[in-house]
Coordinates of C-alpha atoms and ligand atoms in Angstrom, one line a residue:
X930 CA -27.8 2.0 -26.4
X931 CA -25.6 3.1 -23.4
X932 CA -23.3 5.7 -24.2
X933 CA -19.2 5.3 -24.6
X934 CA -17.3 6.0 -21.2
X935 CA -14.3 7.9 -21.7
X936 CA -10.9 6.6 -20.7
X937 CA -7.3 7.8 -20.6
X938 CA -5.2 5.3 -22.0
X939 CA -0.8 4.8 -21.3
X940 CA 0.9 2.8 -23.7
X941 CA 4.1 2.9 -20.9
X942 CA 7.7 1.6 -22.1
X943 CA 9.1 -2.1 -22.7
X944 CA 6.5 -4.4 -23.2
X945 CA 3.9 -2.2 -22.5
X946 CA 2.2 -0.9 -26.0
X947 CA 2.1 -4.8 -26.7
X948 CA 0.0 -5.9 -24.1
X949 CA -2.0 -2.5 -24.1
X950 CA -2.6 -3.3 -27.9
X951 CA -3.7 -6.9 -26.9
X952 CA -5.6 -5.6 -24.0
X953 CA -7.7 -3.1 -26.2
X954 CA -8.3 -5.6 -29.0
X955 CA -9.7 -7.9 -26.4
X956 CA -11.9 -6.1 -24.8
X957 CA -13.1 -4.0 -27.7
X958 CA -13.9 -7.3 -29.5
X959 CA -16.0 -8.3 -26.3
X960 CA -18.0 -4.8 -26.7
X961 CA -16.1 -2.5 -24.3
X962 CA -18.4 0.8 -24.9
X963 CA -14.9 2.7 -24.2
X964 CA -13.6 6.2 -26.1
X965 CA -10.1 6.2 -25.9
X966 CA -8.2 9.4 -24.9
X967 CA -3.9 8.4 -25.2
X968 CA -1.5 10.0 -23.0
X969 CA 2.3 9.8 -22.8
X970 CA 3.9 8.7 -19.7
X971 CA 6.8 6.9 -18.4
X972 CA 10.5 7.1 -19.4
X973 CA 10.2 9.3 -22.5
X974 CA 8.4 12.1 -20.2
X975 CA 11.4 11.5 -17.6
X976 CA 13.8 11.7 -20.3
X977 CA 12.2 15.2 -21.3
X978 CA 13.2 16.4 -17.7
X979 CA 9.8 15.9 -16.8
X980 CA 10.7 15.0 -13.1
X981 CA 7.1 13.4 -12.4
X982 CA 7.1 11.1 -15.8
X983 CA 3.6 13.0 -16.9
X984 CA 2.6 16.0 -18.3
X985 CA 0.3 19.0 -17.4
X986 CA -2.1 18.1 -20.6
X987 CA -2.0 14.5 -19.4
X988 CA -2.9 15.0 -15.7
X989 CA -6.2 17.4 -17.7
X990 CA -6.9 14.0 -19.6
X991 CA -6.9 12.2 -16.3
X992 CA -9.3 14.7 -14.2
X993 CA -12.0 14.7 -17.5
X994 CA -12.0 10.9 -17.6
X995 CA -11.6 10.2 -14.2
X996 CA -10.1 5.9 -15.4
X997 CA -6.9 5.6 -16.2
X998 CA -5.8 2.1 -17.6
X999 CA -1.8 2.0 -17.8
X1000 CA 0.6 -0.4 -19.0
X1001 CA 3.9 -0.7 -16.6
X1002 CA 6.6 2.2 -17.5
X1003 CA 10.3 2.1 -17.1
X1004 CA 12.0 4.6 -14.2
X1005 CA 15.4 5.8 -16.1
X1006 CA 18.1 4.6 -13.4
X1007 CA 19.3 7.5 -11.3
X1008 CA 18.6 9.9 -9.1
X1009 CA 15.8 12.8 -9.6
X1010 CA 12.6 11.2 -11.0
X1011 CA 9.6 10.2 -8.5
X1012 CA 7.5 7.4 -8.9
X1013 CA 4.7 8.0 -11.3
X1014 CA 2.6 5.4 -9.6
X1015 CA 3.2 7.1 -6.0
X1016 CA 2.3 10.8 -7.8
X1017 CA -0.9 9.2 -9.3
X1018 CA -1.6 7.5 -6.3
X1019 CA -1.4 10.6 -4.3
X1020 CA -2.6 13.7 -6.4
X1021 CA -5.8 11.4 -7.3
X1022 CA -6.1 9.9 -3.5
X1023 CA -6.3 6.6 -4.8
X1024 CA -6.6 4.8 -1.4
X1025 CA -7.2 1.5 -2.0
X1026 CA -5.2 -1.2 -4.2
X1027 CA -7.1 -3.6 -4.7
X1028 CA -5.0 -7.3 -6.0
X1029 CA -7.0 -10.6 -6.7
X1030 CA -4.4 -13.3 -6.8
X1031 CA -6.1 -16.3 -7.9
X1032 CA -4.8 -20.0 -8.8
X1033 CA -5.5 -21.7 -12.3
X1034 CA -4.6 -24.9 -11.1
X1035 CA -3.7 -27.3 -12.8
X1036 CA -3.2 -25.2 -16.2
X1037 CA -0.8 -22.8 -14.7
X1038 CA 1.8 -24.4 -12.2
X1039 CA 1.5 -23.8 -7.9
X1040 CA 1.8 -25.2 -5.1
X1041 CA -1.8 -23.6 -3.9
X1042 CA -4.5 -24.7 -6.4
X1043 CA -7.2 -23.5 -4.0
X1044 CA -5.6 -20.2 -3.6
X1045 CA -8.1 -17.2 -4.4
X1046 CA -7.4 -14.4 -2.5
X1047 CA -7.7 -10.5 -2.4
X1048 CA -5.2 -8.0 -0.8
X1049 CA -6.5 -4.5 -0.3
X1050 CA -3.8 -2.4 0.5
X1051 CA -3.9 0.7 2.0
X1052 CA -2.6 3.0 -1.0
X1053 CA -1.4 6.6 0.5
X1054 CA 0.1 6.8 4.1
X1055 CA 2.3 4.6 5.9
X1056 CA 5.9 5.0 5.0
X1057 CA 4.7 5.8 1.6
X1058 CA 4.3 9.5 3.0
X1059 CA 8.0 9.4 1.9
X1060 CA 8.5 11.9 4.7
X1061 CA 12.2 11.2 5.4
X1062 CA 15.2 13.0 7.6
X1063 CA 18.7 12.3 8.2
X1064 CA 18.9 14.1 11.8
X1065 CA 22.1 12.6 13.1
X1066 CA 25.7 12.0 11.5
X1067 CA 24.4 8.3 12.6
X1068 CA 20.7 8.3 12.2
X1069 CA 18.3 8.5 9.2
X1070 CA 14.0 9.0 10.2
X1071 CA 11.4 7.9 8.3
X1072 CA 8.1 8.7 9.4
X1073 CA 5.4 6.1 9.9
X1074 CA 1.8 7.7 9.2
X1075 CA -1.5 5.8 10.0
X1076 CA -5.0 8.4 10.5
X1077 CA -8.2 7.6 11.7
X1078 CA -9.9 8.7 8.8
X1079 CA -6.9 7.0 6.0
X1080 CA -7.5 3.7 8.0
X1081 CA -11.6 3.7 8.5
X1082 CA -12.0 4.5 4.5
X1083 CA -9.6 1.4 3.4
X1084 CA -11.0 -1.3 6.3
X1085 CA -14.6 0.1 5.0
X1086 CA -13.5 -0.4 1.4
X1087 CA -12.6 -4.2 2.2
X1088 CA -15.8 -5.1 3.9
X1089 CA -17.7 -3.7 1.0
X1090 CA -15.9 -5.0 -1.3
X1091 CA -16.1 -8.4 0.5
X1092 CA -20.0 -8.2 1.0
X1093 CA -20.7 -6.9 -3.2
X1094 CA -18.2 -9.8 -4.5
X1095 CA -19.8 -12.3 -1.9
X1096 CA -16.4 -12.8 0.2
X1097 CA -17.2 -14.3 3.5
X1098 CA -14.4 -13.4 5.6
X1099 CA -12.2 -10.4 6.0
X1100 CA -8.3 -10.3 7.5
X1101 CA -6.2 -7.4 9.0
X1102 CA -2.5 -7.6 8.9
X1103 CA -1.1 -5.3 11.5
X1104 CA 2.1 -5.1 14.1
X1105 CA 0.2 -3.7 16.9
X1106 CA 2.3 -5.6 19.5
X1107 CA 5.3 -3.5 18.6
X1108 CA 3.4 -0.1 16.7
X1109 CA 0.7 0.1 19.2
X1110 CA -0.1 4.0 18.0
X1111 CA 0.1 3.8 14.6
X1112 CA -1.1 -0.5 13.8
X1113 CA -2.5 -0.3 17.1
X1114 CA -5.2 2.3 15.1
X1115 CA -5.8 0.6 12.4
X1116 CA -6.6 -2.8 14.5
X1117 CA -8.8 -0.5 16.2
X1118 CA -10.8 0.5 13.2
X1119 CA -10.7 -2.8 11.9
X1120 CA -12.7 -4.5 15.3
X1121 CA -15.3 -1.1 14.5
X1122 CA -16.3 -1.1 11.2
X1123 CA -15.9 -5.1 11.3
X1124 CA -19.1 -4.9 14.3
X1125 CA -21.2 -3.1 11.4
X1126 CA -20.8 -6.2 9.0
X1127 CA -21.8 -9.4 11.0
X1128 CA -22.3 -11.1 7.8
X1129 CA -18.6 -11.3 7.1
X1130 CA -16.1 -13.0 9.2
X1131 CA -13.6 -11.2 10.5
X1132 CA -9.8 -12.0 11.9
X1133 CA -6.5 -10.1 13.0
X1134 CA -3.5 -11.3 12.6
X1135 CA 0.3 -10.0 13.0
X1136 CA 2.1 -9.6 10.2
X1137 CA 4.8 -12.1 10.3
X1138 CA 3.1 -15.3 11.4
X1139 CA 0.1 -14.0 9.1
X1140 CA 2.6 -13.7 6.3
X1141 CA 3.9 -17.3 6.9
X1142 CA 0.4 -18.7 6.7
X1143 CA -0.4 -16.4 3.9
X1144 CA 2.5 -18.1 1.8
X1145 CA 2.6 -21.6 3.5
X1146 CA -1.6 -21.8 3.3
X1147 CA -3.2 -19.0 1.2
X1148 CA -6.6 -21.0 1.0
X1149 CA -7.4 -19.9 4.5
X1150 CA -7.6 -16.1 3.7
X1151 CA -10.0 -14.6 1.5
X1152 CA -9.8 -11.0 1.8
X1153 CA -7.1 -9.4 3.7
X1154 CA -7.1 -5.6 4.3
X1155 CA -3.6 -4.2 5.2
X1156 CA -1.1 -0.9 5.6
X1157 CA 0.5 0.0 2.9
X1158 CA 4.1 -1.4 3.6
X1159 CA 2.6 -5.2 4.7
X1160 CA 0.4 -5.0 1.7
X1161 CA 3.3 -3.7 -1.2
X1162 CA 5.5 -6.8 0.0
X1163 CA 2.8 -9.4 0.3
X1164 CA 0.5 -8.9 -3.0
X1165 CA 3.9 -9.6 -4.5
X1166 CA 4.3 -12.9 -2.6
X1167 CA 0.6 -13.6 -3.6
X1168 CA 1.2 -13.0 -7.2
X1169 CA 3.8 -14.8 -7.2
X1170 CA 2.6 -17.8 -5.2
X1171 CA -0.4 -18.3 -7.1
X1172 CA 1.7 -18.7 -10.2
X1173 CA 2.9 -15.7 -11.6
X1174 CA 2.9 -11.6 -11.3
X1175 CA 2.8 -12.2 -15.1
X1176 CA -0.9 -12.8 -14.3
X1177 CA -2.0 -10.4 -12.0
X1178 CA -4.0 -6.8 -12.5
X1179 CA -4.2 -4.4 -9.7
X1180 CA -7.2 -1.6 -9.5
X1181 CA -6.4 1.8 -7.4
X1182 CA -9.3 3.1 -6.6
X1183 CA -10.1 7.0 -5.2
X1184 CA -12.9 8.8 -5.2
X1185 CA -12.2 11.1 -7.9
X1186 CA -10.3 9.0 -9.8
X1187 CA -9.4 5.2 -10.2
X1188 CA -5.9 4.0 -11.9
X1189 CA -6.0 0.2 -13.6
X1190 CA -2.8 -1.9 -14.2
X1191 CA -0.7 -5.3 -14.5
X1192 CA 1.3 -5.5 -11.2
X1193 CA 4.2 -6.3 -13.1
X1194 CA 7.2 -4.2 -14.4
X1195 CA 8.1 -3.2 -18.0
X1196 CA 10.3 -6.4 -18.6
X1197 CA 12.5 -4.0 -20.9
X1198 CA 14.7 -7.5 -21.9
X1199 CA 11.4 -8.7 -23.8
X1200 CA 10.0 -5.3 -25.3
X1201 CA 9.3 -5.8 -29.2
X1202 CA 9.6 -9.4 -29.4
X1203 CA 6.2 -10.2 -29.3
X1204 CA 6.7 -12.3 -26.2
X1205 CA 5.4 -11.0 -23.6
X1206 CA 2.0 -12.5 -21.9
X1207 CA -0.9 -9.2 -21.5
X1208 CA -3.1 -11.2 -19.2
X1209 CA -2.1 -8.9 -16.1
X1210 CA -3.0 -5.7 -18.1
X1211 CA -6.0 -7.5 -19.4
X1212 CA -7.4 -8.3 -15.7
X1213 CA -6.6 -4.9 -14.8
X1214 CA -8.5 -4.3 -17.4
X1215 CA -11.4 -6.7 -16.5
X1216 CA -11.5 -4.8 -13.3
X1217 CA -11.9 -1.3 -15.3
X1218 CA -14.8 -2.7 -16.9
X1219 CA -16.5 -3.2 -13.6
X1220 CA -15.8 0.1 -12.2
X1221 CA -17.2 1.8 -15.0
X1222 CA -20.4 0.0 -15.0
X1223 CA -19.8 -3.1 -17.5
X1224 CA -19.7 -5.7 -15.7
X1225 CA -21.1 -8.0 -18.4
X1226 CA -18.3 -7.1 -20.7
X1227 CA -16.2 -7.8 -18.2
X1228 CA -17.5 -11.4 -17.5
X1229 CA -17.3 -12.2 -21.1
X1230 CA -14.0 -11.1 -21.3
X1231 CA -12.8 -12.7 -18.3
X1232 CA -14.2 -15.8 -18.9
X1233 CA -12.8 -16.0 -22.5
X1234 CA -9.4 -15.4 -21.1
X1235 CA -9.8 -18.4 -18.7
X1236 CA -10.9 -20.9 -21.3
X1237 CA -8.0 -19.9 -23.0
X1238 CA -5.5 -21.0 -20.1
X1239 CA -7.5 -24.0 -19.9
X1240 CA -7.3 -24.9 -23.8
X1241 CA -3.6 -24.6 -23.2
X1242 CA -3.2 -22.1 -25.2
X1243 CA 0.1 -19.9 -23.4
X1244 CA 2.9 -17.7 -23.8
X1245 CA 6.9 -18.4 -22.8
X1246 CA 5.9 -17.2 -18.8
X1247 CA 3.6 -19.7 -18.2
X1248 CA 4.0 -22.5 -21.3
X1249 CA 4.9 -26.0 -19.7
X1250 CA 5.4 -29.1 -21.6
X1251 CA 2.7 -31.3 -21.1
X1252 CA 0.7 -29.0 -19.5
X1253 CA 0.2 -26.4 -22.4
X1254 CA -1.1 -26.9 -26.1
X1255 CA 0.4 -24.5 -27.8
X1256 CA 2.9 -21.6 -27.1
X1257 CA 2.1 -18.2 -28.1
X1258 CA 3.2 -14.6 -29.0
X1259 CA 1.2 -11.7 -27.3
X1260 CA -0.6 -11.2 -30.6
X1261 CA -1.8 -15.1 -31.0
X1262 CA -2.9 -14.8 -27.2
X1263 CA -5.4 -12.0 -27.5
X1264 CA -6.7 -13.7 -30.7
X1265 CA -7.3 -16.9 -28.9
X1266 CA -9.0 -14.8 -26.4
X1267 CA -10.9 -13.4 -28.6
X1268 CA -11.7 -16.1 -30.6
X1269 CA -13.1 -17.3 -27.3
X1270 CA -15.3 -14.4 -26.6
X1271 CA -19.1 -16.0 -25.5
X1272 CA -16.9 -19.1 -23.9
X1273 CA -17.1 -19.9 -20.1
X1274 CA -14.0 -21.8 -18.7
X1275 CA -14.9 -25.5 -18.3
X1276 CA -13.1 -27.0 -14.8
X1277 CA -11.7 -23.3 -13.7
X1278 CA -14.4 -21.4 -11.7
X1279 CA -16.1 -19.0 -14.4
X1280 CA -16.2 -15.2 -13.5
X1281 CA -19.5 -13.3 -12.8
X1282 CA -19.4 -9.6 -11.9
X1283 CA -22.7 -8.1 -10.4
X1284 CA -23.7 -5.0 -11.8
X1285 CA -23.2 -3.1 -8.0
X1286 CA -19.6 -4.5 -7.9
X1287 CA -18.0 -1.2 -9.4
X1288 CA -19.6 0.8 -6.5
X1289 CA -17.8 0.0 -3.5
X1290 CA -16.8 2.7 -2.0
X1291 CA -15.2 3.5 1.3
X1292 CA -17.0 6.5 2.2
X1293 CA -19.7 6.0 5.1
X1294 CA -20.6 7.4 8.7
X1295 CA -17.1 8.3 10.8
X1296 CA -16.6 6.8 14.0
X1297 CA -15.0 9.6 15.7
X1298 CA -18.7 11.1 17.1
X1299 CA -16.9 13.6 19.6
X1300 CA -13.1 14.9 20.1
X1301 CA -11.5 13.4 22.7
X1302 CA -10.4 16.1 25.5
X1303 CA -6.5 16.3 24.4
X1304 CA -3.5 17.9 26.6
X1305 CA -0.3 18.6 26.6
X1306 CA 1.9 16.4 29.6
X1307 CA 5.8 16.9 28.6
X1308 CA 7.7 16.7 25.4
X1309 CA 10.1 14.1 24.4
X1310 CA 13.6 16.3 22.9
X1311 CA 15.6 14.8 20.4
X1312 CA 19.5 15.5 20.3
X1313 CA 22.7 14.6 18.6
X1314 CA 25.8 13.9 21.1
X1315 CA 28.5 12.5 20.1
X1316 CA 30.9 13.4 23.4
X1317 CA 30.6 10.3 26.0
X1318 CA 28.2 7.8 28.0
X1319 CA 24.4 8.0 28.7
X1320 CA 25.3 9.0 32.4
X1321 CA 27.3 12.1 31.4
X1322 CA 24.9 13.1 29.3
X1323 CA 21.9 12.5 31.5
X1324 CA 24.0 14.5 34.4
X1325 CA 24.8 17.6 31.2
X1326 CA 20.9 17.8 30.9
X1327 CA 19.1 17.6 33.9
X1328 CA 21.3 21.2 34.2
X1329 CA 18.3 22.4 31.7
X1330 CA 15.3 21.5 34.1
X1331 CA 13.0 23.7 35.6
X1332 CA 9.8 25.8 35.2
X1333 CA 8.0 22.9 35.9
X1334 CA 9.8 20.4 33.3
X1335 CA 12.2 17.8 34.2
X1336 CA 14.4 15.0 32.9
X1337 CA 12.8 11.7 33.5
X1338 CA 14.4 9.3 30.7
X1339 CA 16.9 9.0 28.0
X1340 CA 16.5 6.3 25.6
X1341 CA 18.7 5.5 22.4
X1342 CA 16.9 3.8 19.8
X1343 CA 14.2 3.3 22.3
X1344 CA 16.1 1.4 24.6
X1345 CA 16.6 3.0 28.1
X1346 CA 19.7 4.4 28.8
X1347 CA 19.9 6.8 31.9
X1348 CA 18.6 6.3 34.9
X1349 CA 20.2 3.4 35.2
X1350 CA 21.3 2.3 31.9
X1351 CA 23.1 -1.1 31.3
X1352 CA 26.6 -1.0 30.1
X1353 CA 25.7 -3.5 26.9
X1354 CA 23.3 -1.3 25.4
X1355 CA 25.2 -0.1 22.3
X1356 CA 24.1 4.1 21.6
X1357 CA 24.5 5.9 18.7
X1358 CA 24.7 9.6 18.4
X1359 CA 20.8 9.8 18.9
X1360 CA 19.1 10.8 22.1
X1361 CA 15.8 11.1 23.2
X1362 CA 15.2 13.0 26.3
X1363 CA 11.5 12.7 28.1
X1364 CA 10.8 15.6 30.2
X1365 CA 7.2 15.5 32.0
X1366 CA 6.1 17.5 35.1
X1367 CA 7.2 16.4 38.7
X1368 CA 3.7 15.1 38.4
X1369 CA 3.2 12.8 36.0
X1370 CA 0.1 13.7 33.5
X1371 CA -0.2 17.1 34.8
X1372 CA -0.5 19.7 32.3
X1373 CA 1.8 21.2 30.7
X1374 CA 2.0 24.5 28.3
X1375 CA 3.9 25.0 25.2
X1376 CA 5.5 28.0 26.7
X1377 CA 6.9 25.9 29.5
X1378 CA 8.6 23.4 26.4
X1379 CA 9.7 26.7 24.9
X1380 CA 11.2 27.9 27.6
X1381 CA 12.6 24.2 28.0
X1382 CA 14.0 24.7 24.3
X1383 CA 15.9 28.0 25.1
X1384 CA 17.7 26.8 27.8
X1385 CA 18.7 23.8 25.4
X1386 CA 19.6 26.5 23.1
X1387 CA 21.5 28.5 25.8
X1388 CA 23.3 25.7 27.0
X1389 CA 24.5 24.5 23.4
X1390 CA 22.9 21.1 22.8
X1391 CA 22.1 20.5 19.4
X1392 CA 18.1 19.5 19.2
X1393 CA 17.5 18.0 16.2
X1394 CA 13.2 17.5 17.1
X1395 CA 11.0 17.7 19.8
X1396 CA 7.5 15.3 20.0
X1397 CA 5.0 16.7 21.9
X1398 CA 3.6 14.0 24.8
X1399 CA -0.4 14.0 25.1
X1400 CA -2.9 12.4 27.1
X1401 CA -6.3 12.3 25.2
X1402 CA -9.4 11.8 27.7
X1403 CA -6.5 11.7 30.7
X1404 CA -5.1 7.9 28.6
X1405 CA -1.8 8.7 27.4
X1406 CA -0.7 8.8 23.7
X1407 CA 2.9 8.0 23.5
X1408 CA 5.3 4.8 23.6
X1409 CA 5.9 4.5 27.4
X1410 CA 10.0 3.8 28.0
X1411 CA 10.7 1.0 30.2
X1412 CA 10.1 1.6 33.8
X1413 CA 7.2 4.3 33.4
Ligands
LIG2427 P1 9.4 -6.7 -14.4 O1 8.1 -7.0 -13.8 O2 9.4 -5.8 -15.5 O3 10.1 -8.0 -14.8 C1 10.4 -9.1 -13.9 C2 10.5 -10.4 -14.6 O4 9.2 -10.9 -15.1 C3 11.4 -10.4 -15.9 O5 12.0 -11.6 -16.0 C4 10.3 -10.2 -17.0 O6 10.8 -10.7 -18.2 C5 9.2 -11.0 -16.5 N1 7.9 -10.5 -16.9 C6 7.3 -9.4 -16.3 N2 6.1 -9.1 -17.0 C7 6.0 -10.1 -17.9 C8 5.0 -10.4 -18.9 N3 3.9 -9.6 -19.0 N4 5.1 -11.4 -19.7 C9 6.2 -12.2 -19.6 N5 7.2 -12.0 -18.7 C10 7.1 -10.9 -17.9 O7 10.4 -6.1 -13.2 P2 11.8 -5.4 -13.3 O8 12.6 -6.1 -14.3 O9 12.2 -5.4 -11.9 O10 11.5 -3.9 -13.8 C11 11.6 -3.4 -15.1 C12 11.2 -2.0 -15.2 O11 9.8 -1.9 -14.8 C13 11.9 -1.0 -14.2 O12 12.1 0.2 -14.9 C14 10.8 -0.8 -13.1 O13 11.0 0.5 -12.5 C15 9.6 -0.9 -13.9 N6 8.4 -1.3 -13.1 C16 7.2 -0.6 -13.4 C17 6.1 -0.9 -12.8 C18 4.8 -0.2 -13.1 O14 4.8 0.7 -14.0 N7 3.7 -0.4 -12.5 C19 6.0 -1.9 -11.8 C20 7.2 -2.6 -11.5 C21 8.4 -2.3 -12.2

């Protein structure tokens, strides 16, 4: 007899210690070998003055167990407490977010009965980083992080996960025609590690028009692998489009850890009613089952749950006249599903998880063999200036060349401004001034851009950053400004 697999279990806030009840029932009945360690999180924690929503004893739970299965939780309204998803996320390195949105056509209403798609989203950098300035009267930053390594573990995590759950094809969502560093990167990674997987298909597409298809004709994706901004917005918009977050479970998976949930929030307005539907907890749930090694308990439970759709058998969310049987509480549900366990759907596709399927992983061989030769080839200085037109302050700061630096550009907001600026273009109070060598891609030293700083400093500009301008293997490494 294998042995019980410990789990840390949240009953969250709202709706949540409903569905978790019918969650566990469920999956207990189906023979989940599961131990069950509970942990408070969520709003009372917050309420405590607990800024993080969890406490030291809970975050031990979490490093024993390694799977965490939490209902949604409620963020108190107000400034001062941090996301407890984003802390989990990043403590534990859960990378990938993994989102199945399939269609149960015709037993739950869409426009996309074919729909059966899987987003893995990139779970920790990005604007997530939450790395955030306000540097101007005028101008906030937020800083857009994409690394080799971050991108090469979530793209390998997709094409495993597309080759173990027998997906044939595998899409990147990137904006590399505008972000060519950062989603130029990831694109980059993507054409790599796609050359090592010749059995799977692969595409690129950018973001927008691969959004628009994505929601006007999700039946042509299959897996799709993205940054973490693209892929928070458009799991949503899959959820949604396949019929309902309601129905949707996510998976975040690390290496030391892996975090199991219902996409959806704590719907506070139908806590304690016995209304609300568990069935994205309980495919969160599914998906826990196959990470820790039961993926036959997770089949049966799966496939009980879809025969219960199909017998019509639904809660408010989803219950449509003529469609549905028989509406439901949460309670009633998860004894339907249980009274279903040993059932396979009849016209919906039945579930069958393989017993490798919890071991995808996105660890493997790096591609980065040898360090590119990197060098230093000017500096791009950031002020505010509030005091007149791009020309006078272009004529104010070439006063601060020399030792080898000069003024070559000013842009605002990216768009050139001086030499030779248009009138129309609108500026803020925030400048960026390039200065390279008279020679452009010579090298420079840091002592040159520090010596560049103190005459700045001397001449009483206020520099609110500097970026450093590189050439790696003699290519450069930085947006070029019109005209360069
Ligand atoms: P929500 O997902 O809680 O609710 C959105 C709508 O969907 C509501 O009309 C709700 O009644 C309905 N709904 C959601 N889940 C349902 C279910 N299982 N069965 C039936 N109906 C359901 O989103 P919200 O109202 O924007 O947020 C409420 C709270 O949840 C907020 O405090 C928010 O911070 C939190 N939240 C938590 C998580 C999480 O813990 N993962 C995720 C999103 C939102």
């Amino acid at each position: 007899m294998a042995q019980n697999v410990p789990i840390t279990v949240a009953y969250g806030d709202g709706i949540g210690p409903e569905i978790m009840d019918a969650t566990l029932k469920i999956i207990q009945a189906a023979g989940a070998r599961i131990d069950i360690e509970e942990i408070e999180v969520g709003e009372k924690v917050y309420l405590r003055g607990v800024s993080a929503g969890i406490e030291p004893s809970a975050w031990e739970s979490l490093r024993r167990t390694k799977v965490f299965l939490k209902a949604p939780i409620t963020t108190p309204q107000g400034g001062g407490y941090k996301s407890l998803n984003v802390t989990v996320r990043t403590v534990f390195g859960l990378y990938a977010n993994v989102r199945p949105s399939v269609a149960y056509y015709p037993f739950v209403d869409t426009k996309h009965p074919n729909m059966d798609v899987v987003i893995i989203r990139e779970n920790e950098e990005d604007l997530y980083s939450g790395i955030e300035y306000r540097q101007t009267h005028d101008m906030m930053e937020s800083l857009k992080l994409i690394s080799r390594p971050g991108s090469e573990k979530i793209i390998r995590y997709a094409f495993e996960y597309a080759r173990t759950n027998n997906r044939k094809k595998v899409t990147c969502f990137v904006k590399d025609n505008i972000m060519k560093q950062s989603d130029g990167l990831f694109h980059a990674v993507f054409d790599e590690i796609a050359a090592e997987y010749p059995d799977i298909v692969n595409e690129a597409w950018i973001v927008d028009i691969g959004a628009a298809k994505l929601a006007d004709t999700p039946e042509a994706f299959d897996v799709i692998v993205m940054p973490n901004l693209y892929g928070d917005i458009l799991s949503d918009v899959a959820a949604q489009i396949a019929g309902s977050v309601g129905l949707a479970g996510a998976a975040n998976i690390g290496d030391a850890c892996a975090m199991f949930e219902a996409i959806h929030g704590s719907a506070p307005r139908r806590a304690g009613q016995n209304l609300a539907n568990p069935s994205g907890l309980l495919l969160g749930a599914v998906l826990m089952l196959v990470h820790i090694g039961q993926p036959e308990i997770a089949t049966l439970v799966h496939n009980a749950w879809l025969r219960t759709l199909e017998d019509g058998v639904h809660t408010y969310d989803i219950y449509e006249e003529g469609v549905s049987k028989q509406k439901v509480g949460t309670k009633e549900f998860a004894d339907a599903v249980v009274a279903r366990i040993g059932q396979k759907p009849e016209k919906l596709k039945a579930a069958s998880y393989s017993s490798t399927a919890g071991e995808v992983s996105g660890n493997g061989k790096a591609h980065v063999q040898s360090l590119e030769k990197k060098e230093l080839v000017g500096v791009d200085v950031y002020l505010e200036w509030r005091e007149g037109t791009a020309d006078e302050l272009g004529a104010a700061v070439q006063k601060v060349n020399g030792a080898g630096l000069e003024l070559k550009r000013i842009t605002n907001r990216g768009a050139k401004v001086w030499p030779e600026g248009l009138p129309e273009t609108f500026c803020t109070d925030h400048w960026r001034c390039r200065f390279q060598p008279a020679q452009a891609n010579a090298q420079v030293s840091y002592s040159q851009v520090v010596g560049l700083l103190q005459r700045f400093a001397d001449a009483d500009f206020d520099v609110i950053k500097t970026e450093n301008l590189y050439t790696f293997d003699g290519k450069p490494a930085y947006s070029s400004i019109q005209g360069e």
